[in-house]
PDB file of C-alpha atoms in Angstrom:
ATOM      1  CA  VAL A  12       3.142 -31.755 -57.234  1.00  0.00           C
ATOM      2  CA  GLY A  13       0.747 -30.476 -59.837  1.00  0.00           C
ATOM      3  CA  LEU A  14      -1.733 -32.017 -62.214  1.00  0.00           C
ATOM      4  CA  ASP A  15      -1.234 -35.517 -63.599  1.00  0.00           C
ATOM      5  CA  SER A  16      -0.155 -34.075 -66.940  1.00  0.00           C
ATOM      6  CA  GLU A  17       2.591 -32.062 -65.244  1.00  0.00           C
ATOM      7  CA  VAL A  18       4.041 -34.312 -62.584  1.00  0.00           C
ATOM      8  CA  HIS A  19       6.319 -36.198 -64.989  1.00  0.00           C
ATOM      9  CA  GLN A  20       7.725 -33.095 -66.643  1.00  0.00           C
ATOM     10  CA  PRO A  21      11.261 -32.094 -65.540  1.00  0.00           C
ATOM     11  CA  LEU A  22      11.501 -29.016 -63.341  1.00  0.00           C
ATOM     12  CA  TYR A  23      14.640 -26.896 -63.315  1.00  0.00           C
ATOM     13  CA  LEU A  24      15.615 -25.955 -59.766  1.00  0.00           C
ATOM     14  CA  ASP A  25      19.306 -25.041 -59.689  1.00  0.00           C
ATOM     15  CA  ARG A  26      22.736 -25.838 -61.125  1.00  0.00           C
ATOM     16  CA  TRP A  27      25.816 -27.093 -59.349  1.00  0.00           C
ATOM     17  CA  ASN A  28      29.049 -25.220 -59.989  1.00  0.00           C
ATOM     18  CA  SER A  29      31.988 -27.582 -59.680  1.00  0.00           C
ATOM     19  CA  ILE A  30      34.470 -24.692 -59.407  1.00  0.00           C
ATOM     20  CA  THR A  31      32.800 -22.840 -56.564  1.00  0.00           C
ATOM     21  CA  LYS A  32      31.403 -26.096 -55.231  1.00  0.00           C
ATOM     22  CA  ALA A  33      28.053 -24.502 -54.603  1.00  0.00           C
ATOM     23  CA  PHE A  34      24.670 -24.103 -56.224  1.00  0.00           C
ATOM     24  CA  GLU A  35      24.323 -20.991 -58.318  1.00  0.00           C
ATOM     25  CA  LYS A  36      20.850 -19.954 -57.082  1.00  0.00           C
ATOM     26  CA  ASN A  37      21.089 -21.667 -53.708  1.00  0.00           C
ATOM     27  CA  VAL A  38      17.421 -22.628 -53.773  1.00  0.00           C
ATOM     28  CA  ASN A  39      15.813 -25.207 -51.531  1.00  0.00           C
ATOM     29  CA  LEU A  40      15.985 -28.492 -53.406  1.00  0.00           C
ATOM     30  CA  PHE A  41      13.391 -30.063 -51.123  1.00  0.00           C
ATOM     31  CA  PRO A  42      10.679 -27.463 -50.708  1.00  0.00           C
ATOM     32  CA  ASN A  43       7.700 -28.085 -48.461  1.00  0.00           C
ATOM     33  CA  ASP A  44       5.283 -28.875 -51.267  1.00  0.00           C
ATOM     34  CA  ILE A  45       2.651 -30.217 -48.904  1.00  0.00           C
ATOM     35  CA  ARG A  46       1.276 -26.705 -48.400  1.00  0.00           C
ATOM     36  CA  ASN A  47       0.011 -26.558 -51.958  1.00  0.00           C
ATOM     37  CA  LEU A  48      -0.110 -29.692 -54.086  1.00  0.00           C
ATOM     38  CA  GLN A  49      -1.443 -27.662 -57.034  1.00  0.00           C
ATOM     39  CA  GLY A  50      -4.237 -30.081 -57.856  1.00  0.00           C
ATOM     40  CA  LYS A  51      -2.158 -33.265 -57.529  1.00  0.00           C
ATOM     41  CA  THR A  52      -4.199 -36.469 -57.622  1.00  0.00           C
ATOM     42  CA  VAL A  53      -4.068 -38.320 -54.321  1.00  0.00           C
ATOM     43  CA  ARG A  54      -5.017 -41.994 -54.593  1.00  0.00           C
ATOM     44  CA  VAL A  55      -6.947 -43.310 -51.603  1.00  0.00           C
ATOM     45  CA  GLY A  56      -7.372 -47.051 -51.119  1.00  0.00           C
ATOM     46  CA  CYS A  57     -10.630 -47.877 -49.363  1.00  0.00           C
ATOM     47  CA  PHE A  58     -13.881 -49.808 -49.524  1.00  0.00           C
ATOM     48  CA  THR A  59     -17.392 -49.339 -48.208  1.00  0.00           C
ATOM     49  CA  TYR A  60     -17.276 -49.846 -44.454  1.00  0.00           C
ATOM     50  CA  LYS A  61     -19.958 -47.939 -42.589  1.00  0.00           C
ATOM     51  CA  PRO A  62     -19.780 -45.423 -41.022  1.00  0.00           C
ATOM     52  CA  TYR A  63     -16.161 -44.726 -41.944  1.00  0.00           C
ATOM     53  CA  VAL A  64     -16.320 -44.974 -45.736  1.00  0.00           C
ATOM     54  CA  LEU A  65     -19.341 -45.028 -48.049  1.00  0.00           C
ATOM     55  CA  LEU A  66     -18.765 -45.306 -51.793  1.00  0.00           C
ATOM     56  CA  ASN A  67     -20.957 -45.187 -54.906  1.00  0.00           C
ATOM     57  CA  LEU A  68     -23.596 -42.988 -53.313  1.00  0.00           C
ATOM     58  CA  ASP A  69     -26.368 -41.200 -55.135  1.00  0.00           C
ATOM     59  CA  THR A  70     -24.976 -37.882 -56.364  1.00  0.00           C
ATOM     60  CA  ALA A  71     -28.264 -36.248 -55.435  1.00  0.00           C
ATOM     61  CA  ILE A  72     -27.411 -37.036 -51.812  1.00  0.00           C
ATOM     62  CA  SER A  73     -23.627 -36.695 -51.968  1.00  0.00           C
ATOM     63  CA  PRO A  74     -22.219 -34.663 -54.887  1.00  0.00           C
ATOM     64  CA  LEU A  75     -18.879 -36.501 -54.658  1.00  0.00           C
ATOM     65  CA  ASP A  76     -20.668 -39.917 -54.581  1.00  0.00           C
ATOM     66  CA  ARG A  77     -18.771 -40.746 -51.381  1.00  0.00           C
ATOM     67  CA  ASP A  78     -19.061 -40.029 -47.668  1.00  0.00           C
ATOM     68  CA  GLY A  79     -18.044 -41.334 -44.265  1.00  0.00           C
ATOM     69  CA  MET A  80     -16.083 -40.092 -41.268  1.00  0.00           C
ATOM     70  CA  GLU A  81     -12.661 -41.044 -42.614  1.00  0.00           C
ATOM     71  CA  MET A  82     -13.520 -39.998 -46.153  1.00  0.00           C
ATOM     72  CA  ARG A  83     -14.474 -36.564 -44.857  1.00  0.00           C
ATOM     73  CA  ILE A  84     -11.046 -36.297 -43.217  1.00  0.00           C
ATOM     74  CA  ILE A  85      -9.403 -37.027 -46.580  1.00  0.00           C
ATOM     75  CA  ASP A  86     -11.645 -34.539 -48.401  1.00  0.00           C
ATOM     76  CA  GLU A  87     -10.894 -31.856 -45.809  1.00  0.00           C
ATOM     77  CA  PHE A  88      -7.169 -32.570 -46.090  1.00  0.00           C
ATOM     78  CA  CYS A  89      -7.275 -32.132 -49.859  1.00  0.00           C
ATOM     79  CA  ARG A  90      -9.266 -28.941 -49.478  1.00  0.00           C
ATOM     80  CA  TRP A  91      -6.474 -27.542 -47.322  1.00  0.00           C
ATOM     81  CA  VAL A  92      -3.536 -28.583 -49.494  1.00  0.00           C
ATOM     82  CA  ASN A  93      -5.248 -28.279 -52.898  1.00  0.00           C
ATOM     83  CA  CYS A  94      -5.272 -31.868 -54.105  1.00  0.00           C
ATOM     84  CA  THR A  95      -7.746 -34.130 -55.895  1.00  0.00           C
ATOM     85  CA  VAL A  96      -9.014 -37.392 -54.404  1.00  0.00           C
ATOM     86  CA  LYS A  97      -9.055 -40.513 -56.551  1.00  0.00           C
ATOM     87  CA  VAL A  98     -10.684 -43.531 -54.930  1.00  0.00           C
ATOM     88  CA  VAL A  99      -8.979 -46.901 -55.366  1.00  0.00           C
ATOM     89  CA  ASN A 100     -11.824 -49.275 -54.579  1.00  0.00           C
ATOM     90  CA  GLU A 101     -10.615 -52.368 -52.721  1.00  0.00           C
ATOM     91  CA  GLU A 102     -14.045 -53.911 -52.197  1.00  0.00           C
ATOM     92  CA  GLU A 103     -12.796 -57.380 -53.107  1.00  0.00           C
ATOM     93  CA  GLY A 104      -9.682 -57.504 -50.944  1.00  0.00           C
ATOM     94  CA  GLN A 105     -11.069 -55.228 -48.201  1.00  0.00           C
ATOM     95  CA  TRP A 106      -8.372 -54.620 -45.555  1.00  0.00           C
ATOM     96  CA  GLY A 107      -6.070 -57.024 -47.344  1.00  0.00           C
ATOM     97  CA  GLU A 108      -2.894 -58.783 -46.303  1.00  0.00           C
ATOM     98  CA  LEU A 109       0.859 -58.219 -46.608  1.00  0.00           C
ATOM     99  CA  TYR A 110       3.389 -60.794 -47.779  1.00  0.00           C
ATOM    100  CA  ASP A 111       7.059 -61.230 -46.973  1.00  0.00           C
ATOM    101  CA  ASN A 112       8.108 -60.145 -50.483  1.00  0.00           C
ATOM    102  CA  GLN A 113       6.811 -56.591 -49.894  1.00  0.00           C
ATOM    103  CA  THR A 114       3.587 -57.178 -51.827  1.00  0.00           C
ATOM    104  CA  GLY A 115       0.012 -57.459 -50.709  1.00  0.00           C
ATOM    105  CA  ILE A 116      -3.665 -57.211 -51.494  1.00  0.00           C
ATOM    106  CA  GLY A 117      -6.505 -55.017 -50.336  1.00  0.00           C
ATOM    107  CA  VAL A 118      -6.120 -51.567 -48.817  1.00  0.00           C
ATOM    108  CA  ILE A 119      -2.815 -52.165 -47.056  1.00  0.00           C
ATOM    109  CA  GLY A 120      -1.464 -54.031 -50.083  1.00  0.00           C
ATOM    110  CA  SER A 121      -2.324 -51.155 -52.418  1.00  0.00           C
ATOM    111  CA  VAL A 122      -0.357 -48.742 -50.213  1.00  0.00           C
ATOM    112  CA  VAL A 123       2.667 -51.060 -50.003  1.00  0.00           C
ATOM    113  CA  GLU A 124       2.714 -51.589 -53.768  1.00  0.00           C
ATOM    114  CA  ASP A 125       2.203 -47.842 -54.365  1.00  0.00           C
ATOM    115  CA  ARG A 126      -1.166 -48.305 -56.022  1.00  0.00           C
ATOM    116  CA  ALA A 127      -2.511 -45.845 -53.455  1.00  0.00           C
ATOM    117  CA  ASP A 128      -1.045 -42.960 -51.479  1.00  0.00           C
ATOM    118  CA  PHE A 129      -3.351 -43.335 -48.476  1.00  0.00           C
ATOM    119  CA  GLY A 130      -5.319 -46.207 -47.017  1.00  0.00           C
ATOM    120  CA  ILE A 131      -8.462 -45.821 -44.916  1.00  0.00           C
ATOM    121  CA  SER A 132     -11.528 -47.881 -43.849  1.00  0.00           C
ATOM    122  CA  ALA A 133     -11.026 -48.432 -40.102  1.00  0.00           C
ATOM    123  CA  LEU A 134      -7.388 -49.516 -40.107  1.00  0.00           C
ATOM    124  CA  TYR A 135      -5.984 -50.493 -36.721  1.00  0.00           C
ATOM    125  CA  SER A 136      -2.438 -50.176 -35.386  1.00  0.00           C
ATOM    126  CA  TRP A 137      -1.381 -53.679 -36.407  1.00  0.00           C
ATOM    127  CA  TYR A 138       2.238 -54.519 -35.651  1.00  0.00           C
ATOM    128  CA  GLU A 139       3.101 -56.471 -38.810  1.00  0.00           C
ATOM    129  CA  GLU A 140       1.608 -53.732 -40.997  1.00  0.00           C
ATOM    130  CA  TYR A 141       3.359 -51.039 -38.949  1.00  0.00           C
ATOM    131  CA  ARG A 142       6.715 -52.520 -39.990  1.00  0.00           C
ATOM    132  CA  MET A 143       5.986 -51.764 -43.668  1.00  0.00           C
ATOM    133  CA  LEU A 144       3.697 -48.733 -43.489  1.00  0.00           C
ATOM    134  CA  ASP A 145       3.567 -45.318 -41.852  1.00  0.00           C
ATOM    135  CA  PHE A 146       0.530 -44.850 -39.629  1.00  0.00           C
ATOM    136  CA  SER A 147      -1.020 -41.502 -38.823  1.00  0.00           C
ATOM    137  CA  VAL A 148      -2.228 -40.562 -35.372  1.00  0.00           C
ATOM    138  CA  ALA A 149      -5.508 -42.168 -34.374  1.00  0.00           C
ATOM    139  CA  GLY A 150      -8.478 -40.247 -35.700  1.00  0.00           C
ATOM    140  CA  ILE A 151     -11.327 -42.365 -34.356  1.00  0.00           C
ATOM    141  CA  ARG A 152     -11.538 -44.768 -31.441  1.00  0.00           C
ATOM    142  CA  THR A 153     -13.431 -47.968 -32.147  1.00  0.00           C
ATOM    143  CA  ALA A 154     -14.250 -51.118 -30.227  1.00  0.00           C
ATOM    144  CA  ILE A 155     -15.385 -54.610 -31.151  1.00  0.00           C
ATOM    145  CA  THR A 156     -18.640 -56.079 -29.893  1.00  0.00           C
ATOM    146  CA  CYS A 157     -18.821 -59.870 -29.766  1.00  0.00           C
ATOM    147  CA  LEU A 158     -22.312 -61.325 -30.076  1.00  0.00           C
ATOM    148  CA  ALA A 159     -22.585 -64.432 -27.907  1.00  0.00           C
ATOM    149  CA  PRO A 160     -25.505 -66.851 -27.458  1.00  0.00           C
ATOM    150  CA  SER A 161     -27.926 -65.981 -24.680  1.00  0.00           C
ATOM    151  CA  PRO A 162     -27.941 -68.317 -21.652  1.00  0.00           C
ATOM    152  CA  ARG A 163     -30.262 -71.295 -21.987  1.00  0.00           C
ATOM    153  CA  LEU A 164     -32.504 -72.798 -19.311  1.00  0.00           C
ATOM    154  CA  LEU A 165     -30.873 -75.636 -17.438  1.00  0.00           C
ATOM    155  CA  PRO A 166     -32.349 -79.118 -18.004  1.00  0.00           C
ATOM    156  CA  SER A 167     -34.898 -80.182 -15.392  1.00  0.00           C
ATOM    157  CA  TRP A 168     -32.812 -83.192 -14.327  1.00  0.00           C
ATOM    158  CA  GLU A 169     -30.107 -80.828 -13.032  1.00  0.00           C
ATOM    159  CA  LEU A 170     -32.437 -78.975 -10.644  1.00  0.00           C
ATOM    160  CA  PRO A 171     -32.120 -81.460  -7.716  1.00  0.00           C
ATOM    161  CA  PHE A 172     -28.342 -80.963  -7.785  1.00  0.00           C
ATOM    162  CA  LEU A 173     -28.380 -77.147  -7.830  1.00  0.00           C
ATOM    163  CA  PRO A 174     -28.889 -76.431  -4.087  1.00  0.00           C
ATOM    164  CA  PHE A 175     -25.316 -77.563  -3.361  1.00  0.00           C
ATOM    165  CA  THR A 176     -22.114 -76.937  -5.241  1.00  0.00           C
ATOM    166  CA  TRP A 177     -20.053 -79.869  -6.428  1.00  0.00           C
ATOM    167  CA  TYR A 178     -17.637 -79.350  -3.539  1.00  0.00           C
ATOM    168  CA  THR A 179     -20.535 -79.561  -1.081  1.00  0.00           C
ATOM    169  CA  TRP A 180     -21.805 -82.742  -2.707  1.00  0.00           C
ATOM    170  CA  VAL A 181     -18.342 -84.285  -2.351  1.00  0.00           C
ATOM    171  CA  ALA A 182     -18.344 -83.271   1.320  1.00  0.00           C
ATOM    172  CA  VAL A 183     -21.791 -84.876   1.805  1.00  0.00           C
ATOM    173  CA  ILE A 184     -20.622 -88.128   0.205  1.00  0.00           C
ATOM    174  CA  LEU A 185     -17.495 -88.187   2.372  1.00  0.00           C
ATOM    175  CA  THR A 186     -19.662 -87.487   5.435  1.00  0.00           C
ATOM    176  CA  PHE A 187     -21.856 -90.463   4.547  1.00  0.00           C
ATOM    177  CA  ILE A 188     -18.835 -92.737   4.126  1.00  0.00           C
ATOM    178  CA  PHE A 189     -17.048 -91.724   7.346  1.00  0.00           C
ATOM    179  CA  ALA A 190     -20.307 -91.723   9.337  1.00  0.00           C
ATOM    180  CA  SER A 191     -21.025 -95.238   8.119  1.00  0.00           C
ATOM    181  CA  ILE A 192     -17.537 -96.338   9.156  1.00  0.00           C
ATOM    182  CA  GLY A 193     -17.972 -94.698  12.575  1.00  0.00           C
ATOM    183  CA  LEU A 194     -21.341 -96.367  13.147  1.00  0.00           C
ATOM    184  CA  LEU A 195     -19.910 -99.669  11.962  1.00  0.00           C
ATOM    185  CA  ILE A 196     -17.114 -99.421  14.540  1.00  0.00           C
ATOM    186  CA  ALA A 197     -19.591 -98.377  17.249  1.00  0.00           C
ATOM    187  CA  LYS A 198     -21.639-101.503  16.506  1.00  0.00           C
ATOM    188  CA  ARG A 199     -18.517-103.635  16.860  1.00  0.00           C
ATOM    189  CA  CYS A 200     -18.166-104.232  13.112  1.00  0.00           C
ATOM    190  CA  SER A 201     -21.777-105.255  12.693  1.00  0.00           C
ATOM    191  CA  ALA A 202     -22.983-104.074   9.274  1.00  0.00           C
ATOM    192  CA  ASP A 203     -26.650-104.663  10.063  1.00  0.00           C
ATOM    193  CA  GLN A 204     -28.548-101.740   8.421  1.00  0.00           C
ATOM    194  CA  VAL A 205     -25.587 -99.398   8.954  1.00  0.00           C
ATOM    195  CA  PHE A 206     -25.767 -97.700   5.557  1.00  0.00           C
ATOM    196  CA  LEU A 207     -29.568 -97.432   5.592  1.00  0.00           C
ATOM    197  CA  THR A 208     -29.458 -95.944   9.081  1.00  0.00           C
ATOM    198  CA  VAL A 209     -26.881 -93.303   8.120  1.00  0.00           C
ATOM    199  CA  PHE A 210     -28.704 -92.442   4.902  1.00  0.00           C
ATOM    200  CA  GLY A 211     -32.035 -92.137   6.715  1.00  0.00           C
ATOM    201  CA  ILE A 212     -30.608 -89.837   9.385  1.00  0.00           C
ATOM    202  CA  LEU A 213     -28.957 -87.584   6.773  1.00  0.00           C
ATOM    203  CA  ILE A 214     -32.343 -87.058   5.087  1.00  0.00           C
ATOM    204  CA  SER A 215     -34.013 -86.264   8.456  1.00  0.00           C
ATOM    205  CA  GLN A 216     -35.616 -89.648   9.023  1.00  0.00           C
ATOM    206  CA  SER A 217     -36.164 -90.727  12.638  1.00  0.00           C
ATOM    207  CA  HIS A 218     -34.164 -93.543  14.169  1.00  0.00           C
ATOM    208  CA  TYR A 219     -34.976 -95.683  17.187  1.00  0.00           C
ATOM    209  CA  SER A 220     -32.998 -98.522  18.685  1.00  0.00           C
ATOM    210  CA  ALA A 221     -33.794 -99.646  22.228  1.00  0.00           C
ATOM    211  CA  ASP A 222     -30.725-101.809  22.665  1.00  0.00           C
ATOM    212  CA  SER A 223     -28.192 -99.232  21.418  1.00  0.00           C
ATOM    213  CA  THR A 224     -25.021 -98.731  23.410  1.00  0.00           C
ATOM    214  CA  TRP A 225     -23.747 -95.310  24.446  1.00  0.00           C
ATOM    215  CA  LYS A 226     -21.230 -95.394  21.556  1.00  0.00           C
ATOM    216  CA  VAL A 227     -23.986 -95.927  19.009  1.00  0.00           C
ATOM    217  CA  ARG A 228     -26.123 -93.228  20.600  1.00  0.00           C
ATOM    218  CA  ARG A 229     -23.279 -90.717  20.519  1.00  0.00           C
ATOM    219  CA  VAL A 230     -22.584 -91.352  16.811  1.00  0.00           C
ATOM    220  CA  THR A 231     -26.307 -91.261  16.099  1.00  0.00           C
ATOM    221  CA  GLY A 232     -26.690 -87.965  17.960  1.00  0.00           C
ATOM    222  CA  TRP A 233     -24.010 -86.251  15.899  1.00  0.00           C
ATOM    223  CA  LEU A 234     -25.574 -87.674  12.739  1.00  0.00           C
ATOM    224  CA  LEU A 235     -28.979 -86.268  13.715  1.00  0.00           C
ATOM    225  CA  ILE A 236     -27.486 -82.781  14.103  1.00  0.00           C
ATOM    226  CA  THR A 237     -25.626 -83.097  10.789  1.00  0.00           C
ATOM    227  CA  GLY A 238     -28.717 -84.418   9.027  1.00  0.00           C
ATOM    228  CA  LEU A 239     -30.846 -81.557  10.373  1.00  0.00           C
ATOM    229  CA  ILE A 240     -28.407 -78.952   9.025  1.00  0.00           C
ATOM    230  CA  LEU A 241     -28.018 -80.647   5.634  1.00  0.00           C
ATOM    231  CA  ALA A 242     -31.742 -81.264   5.172  1.00  0.00           C
ATOM    232  CA  SER A 243     -32.638 -77.671   6.083  1.00  0.00           C
ATOM    233  CA  ALA A 244     -30.030 -76.204   3.748  1.00  0.00           C
ATOM    234  CA  TYR A 245     -30.936 -78.559   0.906  1.00  0.00           C
ATOM    235  CA  GLY A 246     -34.682 -78.008   1.308  1.00  0.00           C
ATOM    236  CA  GLY A 247     -34.348 -74.237   1.159  1.00  0.00           C
ATOM    237  CA  GLY A 248     -32.069 -74.387  -1.874  1.00  0.00           C
ATOM    238  CA  LEU A 249     -34.307 -76.883  -3.654  1.00  0.00           C
ATOM    239  CA  ALA A 250     -37.374 -74.685  -3.149  1.00  0.00           C
ATOM    240  CA  SER A 251     -35.466 -71.743  -4.616  1.00  0.00           C
ATOM    241  CA  SER A 252     -34.301 -73.828  -7.602  1.00  0.00           C
ATOM    242  CA  PHE A 253     -37.846 -74.872  -8.474  1.00  0.00           C
ATOM    243  CA  THR A 254     -39.261 -71.377  -7.936  1.00  0.00           C
ATOM    244  CA  ILE A 255     -36.769 -69.224  -9.880  1.00  0.00           C
ATOM    245  CA  PRO A 256     -35.761 -70.248 -13.445  1.00  0.00           C
ATOM    246  CA  ASN A 257     -32.121 -71.274 -13.614  1.00  0.00           C
ATOM    247  CA  TYR A 258     -29.938 -70.521 -16.618  1.00  0.00           C
ATOM    248  CA  GLU A 259     -26.494 -71.635 -17.642  1.00  0.00           C
ATOM    249  CA  PRO A 260     -23.668 -69.109 -16.986  1.00  0.00           C
ATOM    250  CA  SER A 261     -23.651 -66.149 -19.366  1.00  0.00           C
ATOM    251  CA  ILE A 262     -20.678 -65.081 -21.494  1.00  0.00           C
ATOM    252  CA  ASP A 263     -19.580 -61.715 -20.091  1.00  0.00           C
ATOM    253  CA  THR A 264     -15.800 -61.642 -20.576  1.00  0.00           C
ATOM    254  CA  VAL A 265     -13.207 -62.730 -23.107  1.00  0.00           C
ATOM    255  CA  GLN A 266     -12.163 -65.514 -20.745  1.00  0.00           C
ATOM    256  CA  ASP A 267     -15.758 -66.776 -20.669  1.00  0.00           C
ATOM    257  CA  LEU A 268     -15.699 -66.892 -24.463  1.00  0.00           C
ATOM    258  CA  VAL A 269     -12.469 -68.903 -24.351  1.00  0.00           C
ATOM    259  CA  ASP A 270     -13.739 -71.298 -21.684  1.00  0.00           C
ATOM    260  CA  ARG A 271     -16.913 -72.081 -23.629  1.00  0.00           C
ATOM    261  CA  LYS A 272     -14.826 -72.963 -26.722  1.00  0.00           C
ATOM    262  CA  LEU A 273     -17.324 -71.399 -29.082  1.00  0.00           C
ATOM    263  CA  GLU A 274     -16.572 -71.193 -32.776  1.00  0.00           C
ATOM    264  CA  TRP A 275     -16.627 -67.630 -34.021  1.00  0.00           C
ATOM    265  CA  GLY A 276     -16.281 -65.929 -37.357  1.00  0.00           C
ATOM    266  CA  ALA A 277     -15.923 -62.569 -39.043  1.00  0.00           C
ATOM    267  CA  THR A 278     -15.862 -61.114 -42.531  1.00  0.00           C
ATOM    268  CA  HIS A 279     -12.067 -60.940 -42.847  1.00  0.00           C
ATOM    269  CA  ASP A 280      -8.797 -62.157 -41.332  1.00  0.00           C
ATOM    270  CA  ALA A 281      -8.152 -58.590 -40.177  1.00  0.00           C
ATOM    271  CA  TRP A 282     -10.240 -59.344 -37.105  1.00  0.00           C
ATOM    272  CA  ILE A 283      -7.490 -61.633 -35.797  1.00  0.00           C
ATOM    273  CA  PHE A 284      -4.462 -59.522 -36.778  1.00  0.00           C
ATOM    274  CA  SER A 285      -4.290 -58.197 -33.209  1.00  0.00           C
ATOM    275  CA  LEU A 286      -4.321 -61.751 -31.786  1.00  0.00           C
ATOM    276  CA  THR A 287      -1.576 -63.312 -33.893  1.00  0.00           C
ATOM    277  CA  LEU A 288       1.234 -62.087 -31.613  1.00  0.00           C
ATOM    278  CA  SER A 289      -0.637 -62.617 -28.338  1.00  0.00           C
ATOM    279  CA  ASN A 290       1.315 -64.349 -25.566  1.00  0.00           C
ATOM    280  CA  GLN A 291      -1.872 -65.763 -24.028  1.00  0.00           C
ATOM    281  CA  VAL A 292      -2.053 -69.372 -25.122  1.00  0.00           C
ATOM    282  CA  ASP A 293      -5.801 -69.660 -24.510  1.00  0.00           C
ATOM    283  CA  TYR A 294      -6.516 -66.887 -26.993  1.00  0.00           C
ATOM    284  CA  LYS A 295      -4.654 -68.726 -29.752  1.00  0.00           C
ATOM    285  CA  ILE A 296      -7.720 -70.908 -30.324  1.00  0.00           C
ATOM    286  CA  PHE A 297      -9.322 -67.914 -32.031  1.00  0.00           C
ATOM    287  CA  ILE A 298      -6.768 -67.929 -34.859  1.00  0.00           C
ATOM    288  CA  ILE A 299      -6.623 -71.655 -35.584  1.00  0.00           C
TER     289      ILE A 299
END
């Protein structure tokens, strides 16, 4: 503790007596110096990251030429324990990165290499960094907002397909195929206008055949009922599709962001530190 000019000077605490096997003054060799650092310079690694740290401010606005929520915590801490803040500006490396040989760059690198005593600027509880550094309790809760593209209008050629889902369209196609087969069997394997007849009935077109047998009439009757239901449902859905603008699905969740396979970016690799150890395979595309 003490000023920079005093910290390297030897300080006599006590003397060990080899005969009595005890210290002569029996003083505390490890006093709690944190209560009063006697003006010791505390190096703080940080960079401008609003609103947590603001550096190089106009002294007319901020006498200490610095401000920010986390910087105020450091200044208040030094006011309590009587220390002096020295800013280690890591504007170039920002949050930084740690290497396997116990070195690093940026804020976290300056703390590991003892270029700084504290590191601030919105540091998160990253696991790899936690293995080499001591983290304080959380002082501020933050969250990340992802800006995603707004939904676009669907192309006009897709509107006729919107009244039904793809599963319904598959069911309609299968209905057409099996109805055609049924009518073909009812006509004793005569393919005369079978497909046109089935298609016309499904779109609510009338059908008349004076020489039809009871088998053909029964198949035709069921087709008329099916066609009435399908045409009514499709007509109502089509009117709604042309009346109300239709947009592509919006991105509301992280899974939506993954499914859309959008490229994303940030100002530093620190934004993916929390994803590197994720067990969710889909999320790994964000760190490739």
